[in-house]
Amino acid sequence: MTFYYHNVYLNEVATIAGPYEAKGPLSQFYDRVYHNFYFDMPTFEQAESKIIAESVDLLLSKINKTKDKIDVHISGDLLNQIVATNYAAESIGIPLIGIYSACSTSVLGLIMASNMLDAKQIKNAIVTASSHNNASEKQFRQPIEYGGPKKKTTTFTTTGAGAAYLSSNKLGLKVESATIGTVIDLGITDPNNVGAAMAPAAAKTIYEHLKETKREVDYYDLILTGDLGKYGQEILKEYMQVEYHINLNNYQDSACMIYDLVNQPVHAGGSGPACLPLVFYSYIFPKIKKGEFKRILLVATGALFSTTMLNQKLSIPSIAHAISLEVIDDLS
Amino acid sequence: MDKKKYQILVKKHCPKENRLLNGLVAFLVGGFMGIIGQFLIDFYKNTFSLSQNYSSALMIITLIFISCLLTSLGFFDKLVEHAKCGLIIPITGFAHSMMSASIDYKKEGLVTGIGSNMFKLAGSVIVYGVVSSYFFGLIRYLISGGMA
């Protein structure tokens, strides 16, 4: 399902990153970094809530607006019952739409906000997505301090929050179109290899998007996926060729950009809802504004599993949502 | 693409775990732990003139204490990961799994947090340890008629 937008713009962004991201190659681009996992809060879950609220505050100060001038806040995270979002929303105080779509939350949020803006239901919106390494390790994997050997395909959940402000004001980037993905499951059961589980979902969404918009793949200067990781991105490239006969040349994966995969202990790269926003908002967004890229397709991928379903021997269903962003053409 | 074909594609791109090397590391580290254990037993026996049984028990307590302490100080997980299964299989791994789970749930209360989550990983070791010792006891009774 592809939507086109006529009057939606991604005006401004704000990012907050955690300690591992602060040591990564993009450290200088984040608006704020924290060097420990607690962010002056008593628990990791509360720490995640704090950076969501902080990212919204940071964004509001950048756009010079107060909370009461924002119509809606769309936000999601990885924790059960999206508690990080829900607890942050109380202090933020903007009408909330809480969403869960695992690591594809960020783009789903952008799509929902764009739809509401295009339908003129709202005048503006803030979209946030966050994750916290330790809070989600505890929930999805082993205890944090447990050191059982990890597989090379394991990804490392990103700590951070990314916030975006969308409105009909002609500033920043134009939100051009978006494609909602379908859920796909090709039988991957290993939670330590989610890149492989999510690659077919990303491929299908990219294919559907290109088909429905009648575009060639090189229409985009860059196709940026969320968190497939070092091995997942190679799987995507080959799957794309074999299944859809599309060569992904102008393609990158944010999981491989957010960390130094050689020198940081992150195995196959980053993951989590914050991974794509941190890379895109902090690093790519300014590049587009400078004109280094003209058209970008963001494809956020999400592995929609829980430990309960994995223990019941079920495989991992995945989804991917895509959104097309481009530089504002003054002639149009 | 069907699931079988996809599995083949995935396998092609994913790195193989080096089982031989992992096994060798685990063997060496595990063996080294054995040497430390034996050293501790001898130390307790010779220094405090304790019996073999007492010395073995003290050796276990010492290793549990050290692994719990290092886990709490926050760097035992890195050692464990590099040692592959060399530190997980001995008593140090059992203590490490309990301690790391307790740390995770410390903030959720003594009963609802630590109490109910401490055995998250170690619980199945205890359950199946007891079950298998029951069956081994039964087998030994049938073979040797209860004589040691």
XYZ file of C-alpha atoms in Angstrom:
480
model
C 0.000 0.000 0.000
C 1.626 3.256 -1.134
C 0.505 6.756 -0.210
C 1.566 10.018 -1.855
C 1.865 13.237 0.094
C 1.420 16.719 -1.265
C 2.081 19.012 1.590
C 4.087 17.246 4.288
C 7.577 18.238 5.373
C 10.067 16.848 7.832
C 11.193 20.141 9.337
C 13.571 19.376 12.156
C 15.116 16.476 14.074
C 16.811 15.832 17.411
C 18.900 12.898 18.585
C 20.201 11.614 21.906
C 22.634 8.710 21.976
C 24.073 6.363 24.580
C 27.634 5.354 25.468
C 28.371 2.850 22.684
C 26.966 5.170 20.038
C 29.059 7.983 21.521
C 32.158 5.875 20.816
C 30.968 5.048 17.317
C 31.847 6.762 14.039
C 28.838 9.140 14.138
C 29.439 10.459 17.675
C 30.047 14.063 16.597
C 26.677 14.272 14.841
C 24.352 13.578 17.774
C 22.738 16.491 19.561
C 23.479 15.010 22.960
C 25.343 11.938 24.177
C 25.401 10.143 27.498
C 28.431 8.202 28.659
C 26.686 5.763 30.955
C 23.520 3.702 30.615
C 21.529 5.245 33.471
C 21.283 8.886 32.349
C 20.991 9.829 36.042
C 17.914 7.635 36.499
C 17.564 4.665 38.900
C 16.759 2.009 36.241
C 17.367 1.397 32.548
C 13.650 1.500 31.732
C 13.303 4.890 33.374
C 16.474 5.995 31.615
C 14.866 5.202 28.267
C 11.765 7.202 29.232
C 13.984 10.096 30.167
C 15.705 10.318 26.786
C 12.384 10.193 24.941
C 11.175 13.196 26.937
C 14.538 14.884 26.498
C 14.582 14.374 22.757
C 11.162 16.037 22.534
C 12.363 18.960 24.665
C 15.460 19.307 22.525
C 13.378 19.287 19.367
C 10.957 21.876 20.759
C 13.834 24.185 21.628
C 15.224 23.785 18.098
C 11.911 24.729 16.477
C 11.123 27.375 19.073
C 7.741 26.013 20.019
C 6.028 25.073 23.253
C 4.347 21.735 23.956
C 0.845 23.122 23.747
C 1.462 24.121 20.140
C 2.018 20.466 19.091
C -1.063 18.575 17.956
C 0.071 14.994 18.333
C 3.025 12.913 19.508
C 3.538 9.511 17.899
C 6.048 7.337 19.698
C 7.164 3.768 20.250
C 9.884 1.615 21.792
C 10.826 -2.019 22.340
C 9.776 -2.589 25.921
C 6.713 -4.611 26.876
C 3.548 -2.498 26.683
C 5.780 0.275 25.225
C 6.285 1.510 28.782
C 9.221 3.772 27.984
C 6.949 5.770 25.694
C 3.951 5.681 28.011
C 5.868 6.878 31.055
C 7.650 9.568 29.067
C 4.377 10.792 27.580
C 3.070 11.747 30.996
C 5.792 14.351 31.426
C 5.711 15.394 27.763
C 1.983 16.135 27.886
C 1.260 16.137 24.141
C -1.683 13.967 22.943
C -0.094 10.572 22.410
C -0.402 7.807 19.867
C 1.720 4.937 21.191
C 2.775 2.467 18.527
C 4.656 -0.817 18.450
C 6.270 -2.120 15.327
C 9.571 -3.328 16.786
C 12.515 -1.737 14.984
C 10.325 -0.334 12.195
C 8.557 1.963 14.674
C 10.328 5.133 13.528
C 9.161 4.957 9.918
C 5.675 3.768 10.853
C 5.423 6.840 13.094
C 6.545 9.119 10.262
C 3.974 7.544 7.926
C 1.131 7.934 10.425
C 2.040 11.555 11.089
C 2.311 12.272 7.354
C -1.094 10.718 6.686
C -2.728 12.832 9.366
C -0.977 15.964 8.119
C -1.933 15.301 4.531
C -5.544 14.763 5.548
C -5.319 18.108 7.402
C -6.443 16.465 10.643
C -3.478 18.038 12.401
C -1.202 21.003 11.835
C 1.976 19.403 13.132
C 3.325 16.287 14.829
C 6.330 15.007 16.713
C 7.448 11.447 16.034
C 9.877 9.695 18.369
C 11.405 6.227 18.530
C 13.741 4.906 21.172
C 15.541 1.854 22.449
C 17.865 1.052 25.328
C 20.443 -1.685 25.077
C 20.275 -2.915 28.647
C 16.511 -2.594 29.047
C 15.882 -4.675 25.938
C 18.714 -7.175 26.577
C 17.021 -7.947 29.871
C 13.660 -8.396 28.186
C 14.592 -10.218 24.984
C 17.871 -11.983 25.724
C 20.027 -12.885 28.705
C 20.683 -10.900 31.888
C 22.870 -7.883 31.129
C 25.901 -9.013 33.104
C 25.636 -12.580 31.796
C 28.509 -13.309 29.468
C 27.479 -16.467 27.641
C 29.182 -16.554 24.210
C 27.231 -14.726 21.503
C 26.866 -15.671 17.865
C 28.551 -13.562 15.205
C 25.151 -12.727 13.697
C 23.841 -11.203 16.950
C 23.017 -7.519 16.732
C 23.537 -4.976 19.491
C 20.490 -2.944 20.535
C 21.128 0.753 20.088
C 20.678 3.110 23.030
C 19.145 6.399 22.079
C 16.134 8.361 20.984
C 15.374 10.235 17.811
C 12.646 12.845 17.457
C 11.298 14.454 14.306
C 8.990 17.400 13.760
C 6.637 17.284 10.785
C 4.314 19.976 9.509
C 3.054 21.601 6.312
C 5.708 24.328 6.512
C 8.070 24.122 3.580
C 11.253 23.491 5.556
C 13.740 20.654 5.798
C 12.778 17.700 3.599
C 9.678 16.892 1.624
C 7.905 13.678 2.584
C 7.011 12.428 -0.870
C 5.440 9.003 -0.486
C 5.351 5.959 1.776
C 4.695 2.251 1.561
C 3.227 0.170 4.359
C 4.755 -3.303 4.466
C 3.277 -6.758 4.857
C 4.358 -9.285 7.456
C 6.632 -12.001 6.123
C 8.020 -15.113 7.769
C 10.496 -17.302 5.923
C 11.120 -19.634 8.815
C 14.034 -18.039 10.680
C 13.805 -19.100 14.323
C 17.074 -17.683 15.646
C 16.620 -14.458 17.671
C 20.366 -13.988 17.309
C 19.993 -13.623 13.568
C 17.125 -11.174 13.134
C 18.841 -9.628 10.116
C 18.092 -12.810 8.188
C 14.489 -12.817 9.449
C 13.902 -9.210 8.380
C 15.697 -9.127 5.007
C 12.777 -10.624 2.988
C 10.360 -8.115 4.550
C 12.647 -5.250 3.531
C 12.987 -6.705 0.032
C 9.230 -7.055 -0.395
C 8.529 -3.510 0.761
C 11.222 -2.030 -1.515
C 9.847 -4.072 -4.427
C 6.236 -3.071 -3.746
C 7.233 0.553 -3.389
C 9.087 0.599 -6.705
C 6.291 -1.278 -8.446
C 3.471 0.912 -7.179
C 5.326 4.151 -7.868
C 6.565 2.800 -11.236
C 10.131 3.757 -10.390
C 13.484 2.187 -11.099
C 15.731 1.461 -8.145
C 18.225 4.164 -9.192
C 15.486 6.784 -8.843
C 16.777 6.991 -5.273
C 20.244 8.279 -4.441
C 20.201 6.159 -1.342
C 18.096 3.340 0.032
C 18.738 3.137 3.756
C 17.526 0.126 5.722
C 17.111 0.075 9.462
C 18.965 -2.685 11.201
C 19.700 -5.700 9.036
C 23.317 -5.782 10.154
C 26.489 -6.937 8.456
C 25.102 -10.269 7.257
C 21.473 -9.245 6.851
C 22.371 -6.585 4.283
C 24.211 -9.134 2.133
C 21.209 -11.455 2.382
C 18.920 -8.603 1.305
C 21.074 -7.810 -1.733
C 21.096 -11.375 -2.962
C 17.424 -11.999 -2.127
C 16.502 -8.849 -4.036
C 18.370 -10.151 -7.088
C 17.068 -13.682 -6.975
C 13.467 -12.902 -6.086
C 12.809 -9.557 -7.787
C 15.738 -9.129 -10.230
C 16.663 -5.791 -8.690
C 20.275 -4.796 -8.064
C 20.660 -2.709 -4.935
C 23.708 -0.571 -5.667
C 22.780 2.652 -3.923
C 22.088 0.854 -0.694
C 23.305 1.145 2.903
C 22.257 -0.269 6.227
C 22.257 1.934 9.316
C 23.172 -0.998 11.584
C 26.596 -1.001 9.922
C 27.017 2.777 10.074
C 26.215 3.480 13.694
C 29.107 1.444 15.150
C 32.671 0.632 14.269
C 32.050 -3.052 13.562
C 35.742 -3.920 13.790
C 36.684 -2.266 17.044
C 33.427 -2.202 18.998
C 32.004 -5.370 20.592
C 28.742 -5.163 18.662
C 28.979 -8.359 16.562
C 26.836 -7.863 13.422
C 25.966 -4.196 14.099
C 23.215 -2.138 15.649
C 19.511 -2.819 16.014
C 16.490 -1.419 17.787
C 13.979 1.299 16.929
C 16.580 4.023 17.639
C 19.141 2.700 15.152
C 17.675 4.130 11.931
C 16.610 7.504 13.418
C 20.026 8.038 15.024
C 21.819 7.435 11.735
C 19.303 9.184 9.524
C 18.466 12.214 11.651
C 21.992 12.961 12.793
C 24.085 12.020 9.770
C 22.009 11.737 6.585
C 19.437 14.487 7.228
C 22.066 17.308 7.210
C 23.634 15.730 4.114
C 20.357 15.954 2.205
C 19.899 19.534 3.291
C 23.363 20.272 1.901
C 22.359 18.593 -1.331
C 24.569 15.488 -1.167
C 21.493 13.315 -1.634
C 18.352 14.323 -3.452
C 16.010 11.409 -2.943
C 16.126 8.857 -0.194
C 14.074 5.809 0.609
C 14.076 4.920 4.291
C 13.185 1.303 4.951
C 12.813 0.439 8.619
C 12.635 -3.265 9.383
C 11.096 -4.877 12.429
C 11.256 -8.411 13.814
C 7.876 -8.927 15.425
C 8.672 -11.687 17.889
C 8.519 -12.221 21.614
C 10.397 -14.743 23.734
C 7.091 -16.494 24.501
C 6.444 -17.241 20.837
C 10.041 -18.339 20.267
C 9.801 -20.720 23.217
C 6.712 -22.146 21.540
C 9.015 -22.986 18.617
C 7.499 -20.464 16.235
C 9.602 -18.575 13.714
C 10.084 -14.801 13.510
C 7.582 -12.755 11.456
C 8.969 -9.494 10.134
C 7.748 -6.257 8.648
C 9.260 -3.281 6.854
C 7.845 0.165 6.181
C 9.286 2.572 3.641
C 9.118 6.324 3.358
C 10.456 8.447 0.510
C 12.034 11.779 1.367
C 13.426 14.349 -1.011
C 14.945 17.810 -1.103
C 12.444 20.622 -1.390
C 12.324 21.726 -4.975
C 11.694 25.463 -4.986
C 10.251 25.364 -8.496
C 7.354 23.133 -7.598
C 11.154 -18.045 -2.507
C 10.260 -21.009 -0.338
C 11.575 -21.458 3.184
C 14.079 -24.176 2.281
C 15.686 -22.143 -0.475
C 15.837 -19.142 1.812
C 17.586 -21.143 4.535
C 20.286 -22.029 1.994
C 20.683 -18.362 1.019
C 20.948 -17.336 4.671
C 23.472 -20.060 5.415
C 25.649 -18.867 2.550
C 25.948 -15.358 4.001
C 26.140 -16.068 7.716
C 29.532 -16.789 9.249
C 30.218 -20.201 10.710
C 31.066 -20.329 14.372
C 34.537 -21.746 14.822
C 33.590 -24.699 16.980
C 37.022 -26.280 17.046
C 38.681 -23.083 18.283
C 35.831 -22.422 20.753
C 36.163 -25.964 22.058
C 39.931 -25.600 22.409
C 39.607 -22.289 24.292
C 36.961 -23.817 26.555
C 39.203 -26.851 27.141
C 42.210 -24.735 28.096
C 40.300 -22.253 30.270
C 38.238 -25.016 31.864
C 41.439 -26.964 32.544
C 43.042 -23.894 34.055
C 39.995 -23.525 36.329
C 40.582 -27.128 37.372
C 44.180 -26.290 38.280
C 43.017 -23.305 40.343
C 40.442 -25.535 42.045
C 43.059 -28.142 42.882
C 45.433 -25.461 44.131
C 42.683 -24.137 46.436
C 41.919 -27.610 47.774
C 45.609 -28.212 48.517
C 45.900 -24.766 50.034
C 43.015 -25.366 52.454
C 44.233 -28.883 53.242
C 47.821 -27.909 53.960
C 47.375 -24.488 55.509
C 44.373 -25.174 57.718
C 44.811 -28.958 58.055
C 41.251 -29.556 56.838
C 39.880 -32.821 55.468
C 39.500 -33.436 51.714
C 35.709 -32.912 51.951
C 35.955 -29.630 53.817
C 38.672 -28.368 51.499
C 36.596 -29.210 48.381
C 33.586 -27.394 49.826
C 35.710 -24.344 50.656
C 37.199 -24.415 47.149
C 33.689 -24.305 45.650
C 32.655 -21.487 47.970
C 35.780 -19.513 47.044
C 35.158 -19.870 43.300
C 31.487 -18.944 43.691
C 32.475 -15.896 45.706
C 35.057 -14.767 43.170
C 32.739 -15.162 40.190
C 29.893 -13.377 41.992
C 32.218 -10.558 42.999
C 33.650 -10.132 39.495
C 30.141 -10.298 37.986
C 28.999 -7.541 40.345
C 32.051 -5.458 39.512
C 30.911 -5.689 35.924
C 33.701 -7.385 33.994
C 33.184 -11.115 34.484
C 30.805 -11.203 31.480
C 33.657 -10.107 29.214
C 35.945 -12.810 30.615
C 33.172 -15.398 30.220
C 32.527 -14.412 26.625
C 36.175 -14.729 25.674
C 36.544 -17.995 27.556
C 33.659 -19.474 25.500
C 32.288 -22.313 27.659
C 35.424 -22.535 29.817
C 33.928 -20.456 32.612
C 30.246 -21.294 32.043
C 30.382 -25.038 32.591
C 32.310 -25.007 35.930
C 30.659 -23.776 39.131
C 31.730 -20.227 38.177
C 29.144 -20.199 35.357
C 26.341 -21.273 37.667
C 27.176 -18.525 40.156
C 27.602 -16.021 37.315
C 24.162 -16.803 35.860
C 22.460 -16.372 39.257
C 24.340 -13.217 40.110
C 23.737 -11.551 36.731
C 19.999 -12.308 36.897
C 19.845 -10.919 40.455
C 21.553 -7.699 39.396
C 19.033 -7.244 36.563
C 16.077 -7.482 38.912
C 17.547 -5.773 41.983
C 15.429 -2.670 41.451
C 12.213 -4.696 41.230
C 12.215 -5.693 44.884
C 13.570 -8.510 47.051
C 10.664 -10.895 46.469
C 9.149 -9.881 43.126
C 12.551 -9.011 41.690
C 15.565 -10.912 42.993
C 13.667 -13.796 44.589
C 11.601 -14.757 41.610
C 14.182 -14.063 38.898
C 17.467 -15.219 40.399
C 17.019 -18.717 38.961
C 15.955 -17.509 35.527
C 18.902 -19.290 33.925
C 20.113 -21.525 36.751
C 16.661 -22.901 37.578
C 16.668 -25.501 34.833
C 20.154 -26.668 35.869
C 18.838 -27.345 39.377
C 15.617 -29.020 38.212
C 17.300 -31.328 35.728
C 20.273 -31.853 38.027
C 17.926 -33.213 40.692
C 15.920 -35.258 38.172
C 19.003 -36.831 36.625
C 20.605 -37.551 39.997
C 17.409 -39.401 40.950
C 17.690 -41.615 37.880
C 21.441 -42.148 38.255
C 20.842 -43.098 41.880
C 18.222 -45.586 40.751
C 20.568 -47.080 38.160
C 23.365 -47.375 40.695
C 21.012 -49.083 43.129
C 19.965 -51.598 40.471
C 23.576 -52.358 39.465
C 25.406 -52.350 42.768
C 22.472 -52.947 45.103
C 22.953 -49.691 46.948
C 26.577 -50.399 47.874
C 28.957 -47.540 47.194
